[in-house]
Every structure is written in structure tokens, then in C-alpha cells.
Amino acid sequence: MRNYEKTNPEKPIFVPSPVETKSKESVSKISIRDSGKNYRKEEGMRLPYSFLVIISGGEVRERNYFKIISDQERFKQIKIEFIADPLMLSPDGLLETAKYKQEHYKTSQEAEPDKIFIVTDVDHFITELLRIKPECKKLNINLIISNPCFEVWLYYGKFNTKPTDFKVPDDVLKISHCFKTYLGKKVKGGIAPTKAIFDISENIKNAKTHYNEDENGISELFSTNMFVLAEELLPLVENELKKLSTENKARIKSYKK
């Protein structure tokens, strides 16, 4: 039986800075307050269950996307350790953190993750993505790339066609910002990342349908391979998400009476 031992959640983990950072003082301090360190597998818990480490280049939307299913009191079949920090937003920094976590679990008493994922945008990081892609493959670290940004994944939870009405700016460095603005207008009130997880099945279907890679294996514009991570999650969270959705609808209905 697989056991996850409880450790001290207040103790920070120090992660080496990205390879291009020159200052020795620029060490990335990663808080594990959102990780699964307090998780202990319950006796008799039904399988399958999985432990995933997600290292993200985005702090807010991505963290909020996984927030609901990180509740281990409810979602008992999965343990998620989510890591994001302003000092490691670039792909180089994300890979250094992934390598550190991989080594940490190999040499510690804690159970090793089933899989480690790096979640990043293309944005202006294409050179770094090309550099880290071969090493990620070699180390069995899953590289999840959204082009231009994570909002493309959120988009495919609501729409089953490519965003052909989005006007791509000439300056490639502005595409990500403009797409976020576009999506906020495309969906009335915008898409709340904390609620977007309920669209995970549609996300997977639509994102897979419209996924394309360039000759270097990088997601093309309006493509995201987030469905790879989502397909890992779906069988572990689907039932509880349906129950939670039903409960929320019942609660809303009762408020209207």
C-alpha cells in the first residue's frame, strides 16, 4: 500500500535559480503551502489514485484552475503539488525546479510523484522552450505548452472552433496580452479559472481536435497540449466534479426560491 507521510508544511524548499541567473543571491524560494505535504492516504481508499507535481509559469490563473481538485478532503483519488514562483517564470527556471523536485523525491523518504508536469506559455519563450524540450523528454518530465498562453486552454472549454475572429497583432510579443483581453470580451463576464475545471471534458475534446505542432514539436498558435495533463486528471476527478456541480446547482436553485 502506498503511503504519503506528513511532513512540516512550514519548512520552505529552496530551488536553484534558472541557469541564466548570475546572482547567487537570486535563489528561488518555493513555498509548499499548496502542495500535498499534509496528505496521508486513507485506509481502504479505492484505486486508481495518483500523485502529480505541477510546476507552472503562471501564478494566478493556473493555480486557481487546479484549486478545486486540490481539496484532498473531497478529491481523495488525487494528490496535487502545485508550484509557482515569480523568480522561475521562464522555461529555464521551470526546468531547474522540476529537476530539483525530481531529485528531492528520489532521495527523500516521501513517495515519488507518478508524473511531473511543466506548464508554460509560448509567449516570448520560444528559444528557451526549444532548449529545454529535449532535456524534459530525457528526464521524463512532461512539457505542457499553450500558444500563446494558458487562456487558449480556457477558451476550448467554451468553444469547439479556433478563435478565427481574434485579430492577431503584428507584434508577436503582444499576442498573449491581446488574447487575454479578447477572451474577456468573448465570454460575458470572462472565464473564471476556478470554475473552468468543470469544463474539463469539453476542454480535452476541443483542444485535441485543434492541436497542431510546428516542425520542432512546439504548439502552434491557438494550440495547447494541456489535454495531456487533463486526461491524466479526468478519471480521478470526474465523479466528484459531477457531484459538486449537482450540489452547486441545487444550492443556486434554493437561493432563488
PDB file of C-alpha atoms in Angstrom:
ATOM      1  CA  MET A   1       0.000   0.000   0.000  1.00  0.00           C
ATOM      2  CA  ARG A   2       1.290   3.378  -0.934  1.00  0.00           C
ATOM      3  CA  ASN A   3       1.654   5.903   1.893  1.00  0.00           C
ATOM      4  CA  TYR A   4       2.231   9.641   1.794  1.00  0.00           C
ATOM      5  CA  GLU A   5       3.903  10.708   5.018  1.00  0.00           C
ATOM      6  CA  LYS A   6       3.079  14.001   6.660  1.00  0.00           C
ATOM      7  CA  THR A   7       5.948  16.483   6.803  1.00  0.00           C
ATOM      8  CA  ASN A   8       6.319  20.001   8.103  1.00  0.00           C
ATOM      9  CA  PRO A   9       4.340  22.287   5.737  1.00  0.00           C
ATOM     10  CA  GLU A  10       6.028  25.419   7.087  1.00  0.00           C
ATOM     11  CA  LYS A  11       9.502  24.390   6.024  1.00  0.00           C
ATOM     12  CA  PRO A  12      10.344  26.065   2.675  1.00  0.00           C
ATOM     13  CA  ILE A  13      12.159  24.352  -0.140  1.00  0.00           C
ATOM     14  CA  PHE A  14      14.960  26.285  -1.793  1.00  0.00           C
ATOM     15  CA  VAL A  15      15.291  25.755  -5.510  1.00  0.00           C
ATOM     16  CA  PRO A  16      18.354  26.722  -7.584  1.00  0.00           C
ATOM     17  CA  SER A  17      17.868  29.799  -9.770  1.00  0.00           C
ATOM     18  CA  PRO A  18      17.345  29.497 -13.527  1.00  0.00           C
ATOM     19  CA  VAL A  19      20.554  28.771 -15.432  1.00  0.00           C
ATOM     20  CA  GLU A  20      20.821  32.281 -16.857  1.00  0.00           C
ATOM     21  CA  THR A  21      20.571  33.988 -13.448  1.00  0.00           C
ATOM     22  CA  LYS A  22      24.019  35.267 -12.457  1.00  0.00           C
ATOM     23  CA  SER A  23      23.434  36.468  -8.897  1.00  0.00           C
ATOM     24  CA  LYS A  24      23.971  33.830  -6.208  1.00  0.00           C
ATOM     25  CA  GLU A  25      21.500  35.702  -4.022  1.00  0.00           C
ATOM     26  CA  SER A  26      18.727  35.202  -6.572  1.00  0.00           C
ATOM     27  CA  VAL A  27      17.624  31.862  -5.181  1.00  0.00           C
ATOM     28  CA  SER A  28      14.036  30.857  -5.812  1.00  0.00           C
ATOM     29  CA  LYS A  29      12.232  30.163  -2.550  1.00  0.00           C
ATOM     30  CA  ILE A  30       9.298  27.877  -3.209  1.00  0.00           C
ATOM     31  CA  SER A  31       6.531  27.665  -0.660  1.00  0.00           C
ATOM     32  CA  ILE A  32       4.862  24.280  -0.410  1.00  0.00           C
ATOM     33  CA  ARG A  33       1.715  25.562   1.245  1.00  0.00           C
ATOM     34  CA  ASP A  34      -0.302  24.363  -1.770  1.00  0.00           C
ATOM     35  CA  SER A  35       1.429  21.040  -2.129  1.00  0.00           C
ATOM     36  CA  GLY A  36       0.229  17.699  -0.899  1.00  0.00           C
ATOM     37  CA  LYS A  37       2.622  17.525   2.037  1.00  0.00           C
ATOM     38  CA  ASN A  38      -0.205  17.145   4.551  1.00  0.00           C
ATOM     39  CA  TYR A  39      -1.719  14.263   2.652  1.00  0.00           C
ATOM     40  CA  ARG A  40      -1.902  10.798   4.144  1.00  0.00           C
ATOM     41  CA  LYS A  41      -3.545   8.056   2.117  1.00  0.00           C
ATOM     42  CA  GLU A  42      -6.678   6.847   3.841  1.00  0.00           C
ATOM     43  CA  GLU A  43      -7.008   3.181   4.611  1.00  0.00           C
ATOM     44  CA  GLY A  44      -9.338   1.449   2.202  1.00  0.00           C
ATOM     45  CA  MET A  45      -9.214   4.281  -0.348  1.00  0.00           C
ATOM     46  CA  ARG A  46     -10.330   2.995  -3.724  1.00  0.00           C
ATOM     47  CA  LEU A  47      -7.957   2.997  -6.661  1.00  0.00           C
ATOM     48  CA  PRO A  48      -6.864   4.452  -9.006  1.00  0.00           C
ATOM     49  CA  TYR A  49      -5.157   7.349  -7.326  1.00  0.00           C
ATOM     50  CA  SER A  50      -2.271   9.477  -8.418  1.00  0.00           C
ATOM     51  CA  PHE A  51       0.274  11.995  -7.166  1.00  0.00           C
ATOM     52  CA  LEU A  52       1.135  14.748  -9.664  1.00  0.00           C
ATOM     53  CA  VAL A  53       3.614  17.605  -9.367  1.00  0.00           C
ATOM     54  CA  ILE A  54       2.668  20.630 -11.489  1.00  0.00           C
ATOM     55  CA  ILE A  55       5.290  23.332 -11.945  1.00  0.00           C
ATOM     56  CA  SER A  56       3.723  26.380 -13.539  1.00  0.00           C
ATOM     57  CA  GLY A  57       4.919  29.523 -15.257  1.00  0.00           C
ATOM     58  CA  GLY A  58       1.703  31.255 -14.213  1.00  0.00           C
ATOM     59  CA  GLU A  59       0.900  32.064 -10.614  1.00  0.00           C
ATOM     60  CA  VAL A  60      -2.736  33.124 -10.627  1.00  0.00           C
ATOM     61  CA  ARG A  61      -4.935  31.589 -13.345  1.00  0.00           C
ATOM     62  CA  GLU A  62      -3.154  28.261 -13.359  1.00  0.00           C
ATOM     63  CA  ARG A  63      -3.187  27.985  -9.563  1.00  0.00           C
ATOM     64  CA  ASN A  64      -6.892  28.826  -9.490  1.00  0.00           C
ATOM     65  CA  TYR A  65      -7.625  26.284 -12.225  1.00  0.00           C
ATOM     66  CA  PHE A  66      -6.370  23.430 -10.035  1.00  0.00           C
ATOM     67  CA  LYS A  67      -7.730  24.881  -6.788  1.00  0.00           C
ATOM     68  CA  ILE A  68     -10.973  22.885  -6.528  1.00  0.00           C
ATOM     69  CA  ILE A  69      -9.431  19.490  -7.273  1.00  0.00           C
ATOM     70  CA  SER A  70      -6.592  20.183  -4.844  1.00  0.00           C
ATOM     71  CA  ASP A  71      -9.073  19.750  -1.992  1.00  0.00           C
ATOM     72  CA  GLN A  72      -7.927  16.372  -0.702  1.00  0.00           C
ATOM     73  CA  GLU A  73     -10.815  16.102   1.709  1.00  0.00           C
ATOM     74  CA  ARG A  74     -13.110  15.764  -1.294  1.00  0.00           C
ATOM     75  CA  PHE A  75     -10.896  14.611  -4.165  1.00  0.00           C
ATOM     76  CA  LYS A  76      -9.326  11.654  -2.431  1.00  0.00           C
ATOM     77  CA  GLN A  77      -8.069   9.907  -5.559  1.00  0.00           C
ATOM     78  CA  ILE A  78      -5.513  12.548  -6.415  1.00  0.00           C
ATOM     79  CA  LYS A  79      -2.763  14.497  -4.744  1.00  0.00           C
ATOM     80  CA  ILE A  80      -1.517  17.649  -6.491  1.00  0.00           C
ATOM     81  CA  GLU A  81       1.593  19.559  -5.572  1.00  0.00           C
ATOM     82  CA  PHE A  82       1.351  22.898  -7.383  1.00  0.00           C
ATOM     83  CA  ILE A  83       4.421  25.123  -7.547  1.00  0.00           C
ATOM     84  CA  ALA A  84       4.667  28.627  -8.991  1.00  0.00           C
ATOM     85  CA  ASP A  85       7.011  31.476  -8.140  1.00  0.00           C
ATOM     86  CA  PRO A  86       7.782  34.861  -9.808  1.00  0.00           C
ATOM     87  CA  LEU A  87      11.505  34.067  -9.897  1.00  0.00           C
ATOM     88  CA  MET A  88      11.094  30.968 -12.064  1.00  0.00           C
ATOM     89  CA  LEU A  89       8.538  32.003 -14.677  1.00  0.00           C
ATOM     90  CA  SER A  90      10.822  31.289 -17.634  1.00  0.00           C
ATOM     91  CA  PRO A  91      11.092  27.744 -19.046  1.00  0.00           C
ATOM     92  CA  ASP A  92      14.713  27.527 -17.906  1.00  0.00           C
ATOM     93  CA  GLY A  93      13.633  28.250 -14.342  1.00  0.00           C
ATOM     94  CA  LEU A  94      10.755  25.802 -14.527  1.00  0.00           C
ATOM     95  CA  LEU A  95      13.052  23.019 -15.679  1.00  0.00           C
ATOM     96  CA  GLU A  96      15.552  23.713 -12.901  1.00  0.00           C
ATOM     97  CA  THR A  97      12.723  23.480 -10.380  1.00  0.00           C
ATOM     98  CA  ALA A  98      11.408  20.263 -11.952  1.00  0.00           C
ATOM     99  CA  LYS A  99      14.871  18.693 -11.804  1.00  0.00           C
ATOM    100  CA  TYR A 100      15.233  19.724  -8.179  1.00  0.00           C
ATOM    101  CA  LYS A 101      11.863  18.246  -7.230  1.00  0.00           C
ATOM    102  CA  GLN A 102      12.634  15.058  -9.131  1.00  0.00           C
ATOM    103  CA  GLU A 103      15.897  14.615  -7.233  1.00  0.00           C
ATOM    104  CA  HIS A 104      14.290  15.630  -3.930  1.00  0.00           C
ATOM    105  CA  TYR A 105      11.727  12.855  -4.108  1.00  0.00           C
ATOM    106  CA  LYS A 106      14.269  10.268  -5.208  1.00  0.00           C
ATOM    107  CA  THR A 107      16.461  10.952  -2.192  1.00  0.00           C
ATOM    108  CA  SER A 108      13.758  11.553   0.434  1.00  0.00           C
ATOM    109  CA  GLN A 109      11.525   9.246   2.433  1.00  0.00           C
ATOM    110  CA  GLU A 110       8.449  10.611   0.661  1.00  0.00           C
ATOM    111  CA  ALA A 111       6.622   8.762  -2.083  1.00  0.00           C
ATOM    112  CA  GLU A 112       7.733   9.792  -5.561  1.00  0.00           C
ATOM    113  CA  PRO A 113       5.237  11.548  -7.864  1.00  0.00           C
ATOM    114  CA  ASP A 114       3.618   9.488 -10.584  1.00  0.00           C
ATOM    115  CA  LYS A 115       4.357  12.294 -13.032  1.00  0.00           C
ATOM    116  CA  ILE A 116       5.898  15.760 -13.109  1.00  0.00           C
ATOM    117  CA  PHE A 117       4.453  18.401 -15.425  1.00  0.00           C
ATOM    118  CA  ILE A 118       5.833  21.766 -16.529  1.00  0.00           C
ATOM    119  CA  VAL A 119       3.015  24.101 -17.617  1.00  0.00           C
ATOM    120  CA  THR A 120       4.165  27.102 -19.638  1.00  0.00           C
ATOM    121  CA  ASP A 121       3.120  29.595 -22.309  1.00  0.00           C
ATOM    122  CA  VAL A 122       4.913  30.142 -25.591  1.00  0.00           C
ATOM    123  CA  ASP A 123       4.673  33.922 -25.155  1.00  0.00           C
ATOM    124  CA  HIS A 124       8.241  35.174 -25.813  1.00  0.00           C
ATOM    125  CA  PHE A 125       9.946  31.998 -24.565  1.00  0.00           C
ATOM    126  CA  ILE A 126      10.335  30.099 -27.839  1.00  0.00           C
ATOM    127  CA  THR A 127      14.156  29.975 -27.642  1.00  0.00           C
ATOM    128  CA  GLU A 128      14.094  28.562 -24.109  1.00  0.00           C
ATOM    129  CA  LEU A 129      11.351  26.076 -24.956  1.00  0.00           C
ATOM    130  CA  LEU A 130      13.430  24.697 -27.800  1.00  0.00           C
ATOM    131  CA  ARG A 131      16.370  24.421 -25.413  1.00  0.00           C
ATOM    132  CA  ILE A 132      14.589  22.586 -22.602  1.00  0.00           C
ATOM    133  CA  LYS A 133      12.356  20.307 -24.696  1.00  0.00           C
ATOM    134  CA  PRO A 134      14.987  17.581 -25.319  1.00  0.00           C
ATOM    135  CA  GLU A 135      16.018  17.537 -21.655  1.00  0.00           C
ATOM    136  CA  CYS A 136      12.405  17.289 -20.493  1.00  0.00           C
ATOM    137  CA  LYS A 137      11.966  14.262 -22.735  1.00  0.00           C
ATOM    138  CA  LYS A 138      15.195  12.699 -21.473  1.00  0.00           C
ATOM    139  CA  LEU A 139      14.196  13.185 -17.825  1.00  0.00           C
ATOM    140  CA  ASN A 140      10.590  12.050 -18.393  1.00  0.00           C
ATOM    141  CA  ILE A 141       9.228  15.460 -17.409  1.00  0.00           C
ATOM    142  CA  ASN A 142       6.006  16.296 -19.251  1.00  0.00           C
ATOM    143  CA  LEU A 143       6.189  19.653 -21.036  1.00  0.00           C
ATOM    144  CA  ILE A 144       2.784  21.320 -21.456  1.00  0.00           C
ATOM    145  CA  ILE A 145       2.821  24.304 -23.817  1.00  0.00           C
ATOM    146  CA  SER A 146      -0.028  26.700 -24.599  1.00  0.00           C
ATOM    147  CA  ASN A 147       0.316  29.095 -27.532  1.00  0.00           C
ATOM    148  CA  PRO A 148       0.219  31.940 -26.888  1.00  0.00           C
ATOM    149  CA  CYS A 149      -0.998  31.493 -23.301  1.00  0.00           C
ATOM    150  CA  PHE A 150      -2.972  29.360 -20.813  1.00  0.00           C
ATOM    151  CA  GLU A 151      -6.142  31.211 -21.799  1.00  0.00           C
ATOM    152  CA  VAL A 152      -6.201  29.153 -25.019  1.00  0.00           C
ATOM    153  CA  TRP A 153      -6.988  26.139 -22.829  1.00  0.00           C
ATOM    154  CA  LEU A 154      -9.753  28.063 -21.067  1.00  0.00           C
ATOM    155  CA  TYR A 155     -11.123  29.099 -24.465  1.00  0.00           C
ATOM    156  CA  TYR A 156     -11.527  25.491 -25.616  1.00  0.00           C
ATOM    157  CA  GLY A 157     -13.667  24.747 -22.593  1.00  0.00           C
ATOM    158  CA  LYS A 158     -16.335  27.016 -24.104  1.00  0.00           C
ATOM    159  CA  PHE A 159     -15.763  26.839 -27.862  1.00  0.00           C
ATOM    160  CA  ASN A 160     -15.275  23.968 -30.307  1.00  0.00           C
ATOM    161  CA  THR A 161     -13.706  26.021 -33.115  1.00  0.00           C
ATOM    162  CA  LYS A 162     -10.489  28.006 -33.352  1.00  0.00           C
ATOM    163  CA  PRO A 163     -10.759  31.718 -32.429  1.00  0.00           C
ATOM    164  CA  THR A 164     -10.850  32.879 -36.056  1.00  0.00           C
ATOM    165  CA  ASP A 165     -12.354  36.244 -35.054  1.00  0.00           C
ATOM    166  CA  PHE A 166      -9.272  37.111 -32.993  1.00  0.00           C
ATOM    167  CA  LYS A 167      -7.135  39.700 -34.748  1.00  0.00           C
ATOM    168  CA  VAL A 168      -3.509  38.645 -34.315  1.00  0.00           C
ATOM    169  CA  PRO A 169      -1.308  41.696 -33.654  1.00  0.00           C
ATOM    170  CA  ASP A 170       1.772  42.188 -35.817  1.00  0.00           C
ATOM    171  CA  ASP A 171       3.958  42.352 -32.734  1.00  0.00           C
ATOM    172  CA  VAL A 172       4.234  38.728 -31.536  1.00  0.00           C
ATOM    173  CA  LEU A 173       5.066  39.927 -28.033  1.00  0.00           C
ATOM    174  CA  LYS A 174       1.572  41.426 -27.770  1.00  0.00           C
ATOM    175  CA  ILE A 175      -0.368  38.325 -28.827  1.00  0.00           C
ATOM    176  CA  SER A 176      -0.662  36.862 -25.332  1.00  0.00           C
ATOM    177  CA  HIS A 177      -1.936  40.086 -23.751  1.00  0.00           C
ATOM    178  CA  CYS A 178      -4.351  40.720 -26.616  1.00  0.00           C
ATOM    179  CA  PHE A 179      -5.753  37.191 -26.477  1.00  0.00           C
ATOM    180  CA  LYS A 180      -6.475  37.540 -22.754  1.00  0.00           C
ATOM    181  CA  THR A 181      -8.364  40.765 -23.482  1.00  0.00           C
ATOM    182  CA  TYR A 182     -10.200  39.093 -26.369  1.00  0.00           C
ATOM    183  CA  LEU A 183     -11.329  36.157 -24.223  1.00  0.00           C
ATOM    184  CA  GLY A 184     -12.604  38.502 -21.527  1.00  0.00           C
ATOM    185  CA  LYS A 185     -14.889  40.070 -24.130  1.00  0.00           C
ATOM    186  CA  LYS A 186     -15.737  36.837 -25.946  1.00  0.00           C
ATOM    187  CA  VAL A 187     -17.269  35.307 -22.827  1.00  0.00           C
ATOM    188  CA  LYS A 188     -19.613  37.580 -20.930  1.00  0.00           C
ATOM    189  CA  GLY A 189     -18.054  38.218 -17.561  1.00  0.00           C
ATOM    190  CA  GLY A 190     -14.916  36.351 -18.613  1.00  0.00           C
ATOM    191  CA  ILE A 191     -13.941  32.789 -17.719  1.00  0.00           C
ATOM    192  CA  ALA A 192     -13.344  32.191 -14.025  1.00  0.00           C
ATOM    193  CA  PRO A 193     -10.348  29.796 -13.760  1.00  0.00           C
ATOM    194  CA  THR A 194     -11.694  28.312 -10.516  1.00  0.00           C
ATOM    195  CA  LYS A 195     -14.863  27.206 -12.339  1.00  0.00           C
ATOM    196  CA  ALA A 196     -13.191  26.233 -15.623  1.00  0.00           C
ATOM    197  CA  ILE A 197     -12.257  22.795 -14.273  1.00  0.00           C
ATOM    198  CA  PHE A 198     -15.925  21.787 -14.682  1.00  0.00           C
ATOM    199  CA  ASP A 199     -15.445  22.083 -18.459  1.00  0.00           C
ATOM    200  CA  ILE A 200     -12.528  19.645 -18.488  1.00  0.00           C
ATOM    201  CA  SER A 201     -14.214  17.087 -20.775  1.00  0.00           C
ATOM    202  CA  GLU A 202     -15.053  19.712 -23.390  1.00  0.00           C
ATOM    203  CA  ASN A 203     -11.558  21.145 -22.973  1.00  0.00           C
ATOM    204  CA  ILE A 204      -9.963  17.827 -23.818  1.00  0.00           C
ATOM    205  CA  LYS A 205     -12.154  17.153 -26.851  1.00  0.00           C
ATOM    206  CA  ASN A 206     -11.820  20.622 -28.382  1.00  0.00           C
ATOM    207  CA  ALA A 207      -8.134  21.163 -27.612  1.00  0.00           C
ATOM    208  CA  LYS A 208      -7.206  17.763 -29.091  1.00  0.00           C
ATOM    209  CA  THR A 209      -9.262  18.441 -32.228  1.00  0.00           C
ATOM    210  CA  HIS A 210      -7.458  21.710 -32.923  1.00  0.00           C
ATOM    211  CA  TYR A 211      -3.982  20.757 -31.747  1.00  0.00           C
ATOM    212  CA  ASN A 212      -1.063  21.287 -34.095  1.00  0.00           C
ATOM    213  CA  GLU A 213       2.705  21.352 -33.597  1.00  0.00           C
ATOM    214  CA  ASP A 214       5.406  23.006 -35.672  1.00  0.00           C
ATOM    215  CA  GLU A 215       8.418  21.138 -37.044  1.00  0.00           C
ATOM    216  CA  ASN A 216      10.144  21.460 -33.670  1.00  0.00           C
ATOM    217  CA  GLY A 217       7.276  19.916 -31.698  1.00  0.00           C
ATOM    218  CA  ILE A 218       6.124  23.250 -30.235  1.00  0.00           C
ATOM    219  CA  SER A 219       2.402  24.025 -30.025  1.00  0.00           C
ATOM    220  CA  GLU A 220       1.313  26.255 -32.900  1.00  0.00           C
ATOM    221  CA  LEU A 221      -0.782  29.385 -32.404  1.00  0.00           C
ATOM    222  CA  PHE A 222      -4.162  28.603 -30.756  1.00  0.00           C
ATOM    223  CA  SER A 223      -2.918  25.140 -29.772  1.00  0.00           C
ATOM    224  CA  THR A 224      -2.295  23.672 -26.347  1.00  0.00           C
ATOM    225  CA  ASN A 225      -1.363  20.181 -25.231  1.00  0.00           C
ATOM    226  CA  MET A 226      -2.914  20.755 -21.810  1.00  0.00           C
ATOM    227  CA  PHE A 227      -5.186  17.862 -22.755  1.00  0.00           C
ATOM    228  CA  VAL A 228      -2.272  15.539 -21.911  1.00  0.00           C
ATOM    229  CA  LEU A 229      -2.404  16.672 -18.284  1.00  0.00           C
ATOM    230  CA  ALA A 230      -6.200  16.877 -18.293  1.00  0.00           C
ATOM    231  CA  GLU A 231      -6.533  13.281 -19.500  1.00  0.00           C
ATOM    232  CA  GLU A 232      -4.407  12.252 -16.535  1.00  0.00           C
ATOM    233  CA  LEU A 233      -6.744  14.133 -14.205  1.00  0.00           C
ATOM    234  CA  LEU A 234     -10.164  13.313 -15.661  1.00  0.00           C
ATOM    235  CA  PRO A 235     -10.708   9.719 -14.454  1.00  0.00           C
ATOM    236  CA  LEU A 236      -9.563  10.741 -10.964  1.00  0.00           C
ATOM    237  CA  VAL A 237     -11.786  13.807 -10.561  1.00  0.00           C
ATOM    238  CA  GLU A 238     -14.749  13.303 -12.905  1.00  0.00           C
ATOM    239  CA  ASN A 239     -17.170  11.709 -10.447  1.00  0.00           C
ATOM    240  CA  GLU A 240     -16.560  14.240  -7.693  1.00  0.00           C
ATOM    241  CA  LEU A 241     -16.792  17.145 -10.132  1.00  0.00           C
ATOM    242  CA  LYS A 242     -20.215  15.890 -11.259  1.00  0.00           C
ATOM    243  CA  LYS A 243     -21.381  15.593  -7.658  1.00  0.00           C
ATOM    244  CA  LEU A 244     -20.069  19.058  -6.828  1.00  0.00           C
ATOM    245  CA  SER A 245     -21.729  20.537  -9.899  1.00  0.00           C
ATOM    246  CA  THR A 246     -25.068  18.983  -8.899  1.00  0.00           C
ATOM    247  CA  GLU A 247     -24.694  20.337  -5.367  1.00  0.00           C
ATOM    248  CA  ASN A 248     -23.907  23.827  -6.656  1.00  0.00           C
ATOM    249  CA  LYS A 249     -26.944  23.826  -8.961  1.00  0.00           C
ATOM    250  CA  ALA A 250     -29.180  22.696  -6.106  1.00  0.00           C
ATOM    251  CA  ARG A 251     -27.767  25.419  -3.885  1.00  0.00           C
ATOM    252  CA  ILE A 252     -28.375  28.093  -6.513  1.00  0.00           C
ATOM    253  CA  LYS A 253     -31.918  26.818  -7.073  1.00  0.00           C
ATOM    254  CA  SER A 254     -32.654  27.006  -3.362  1.00  0.00           C
ATOM    255  CA  TYR A 255     -31.442  30.621  -3.263  1.00  0.00           C
ATOM    256  CA  LYS A 256     -33.921  31.544  -5.990  1.00  0.00           C
ATOM    257  CA  LYS A 257     -36.926  30.276  -4.058  1.00  0.00           C
TER     258      LYS A 257
END
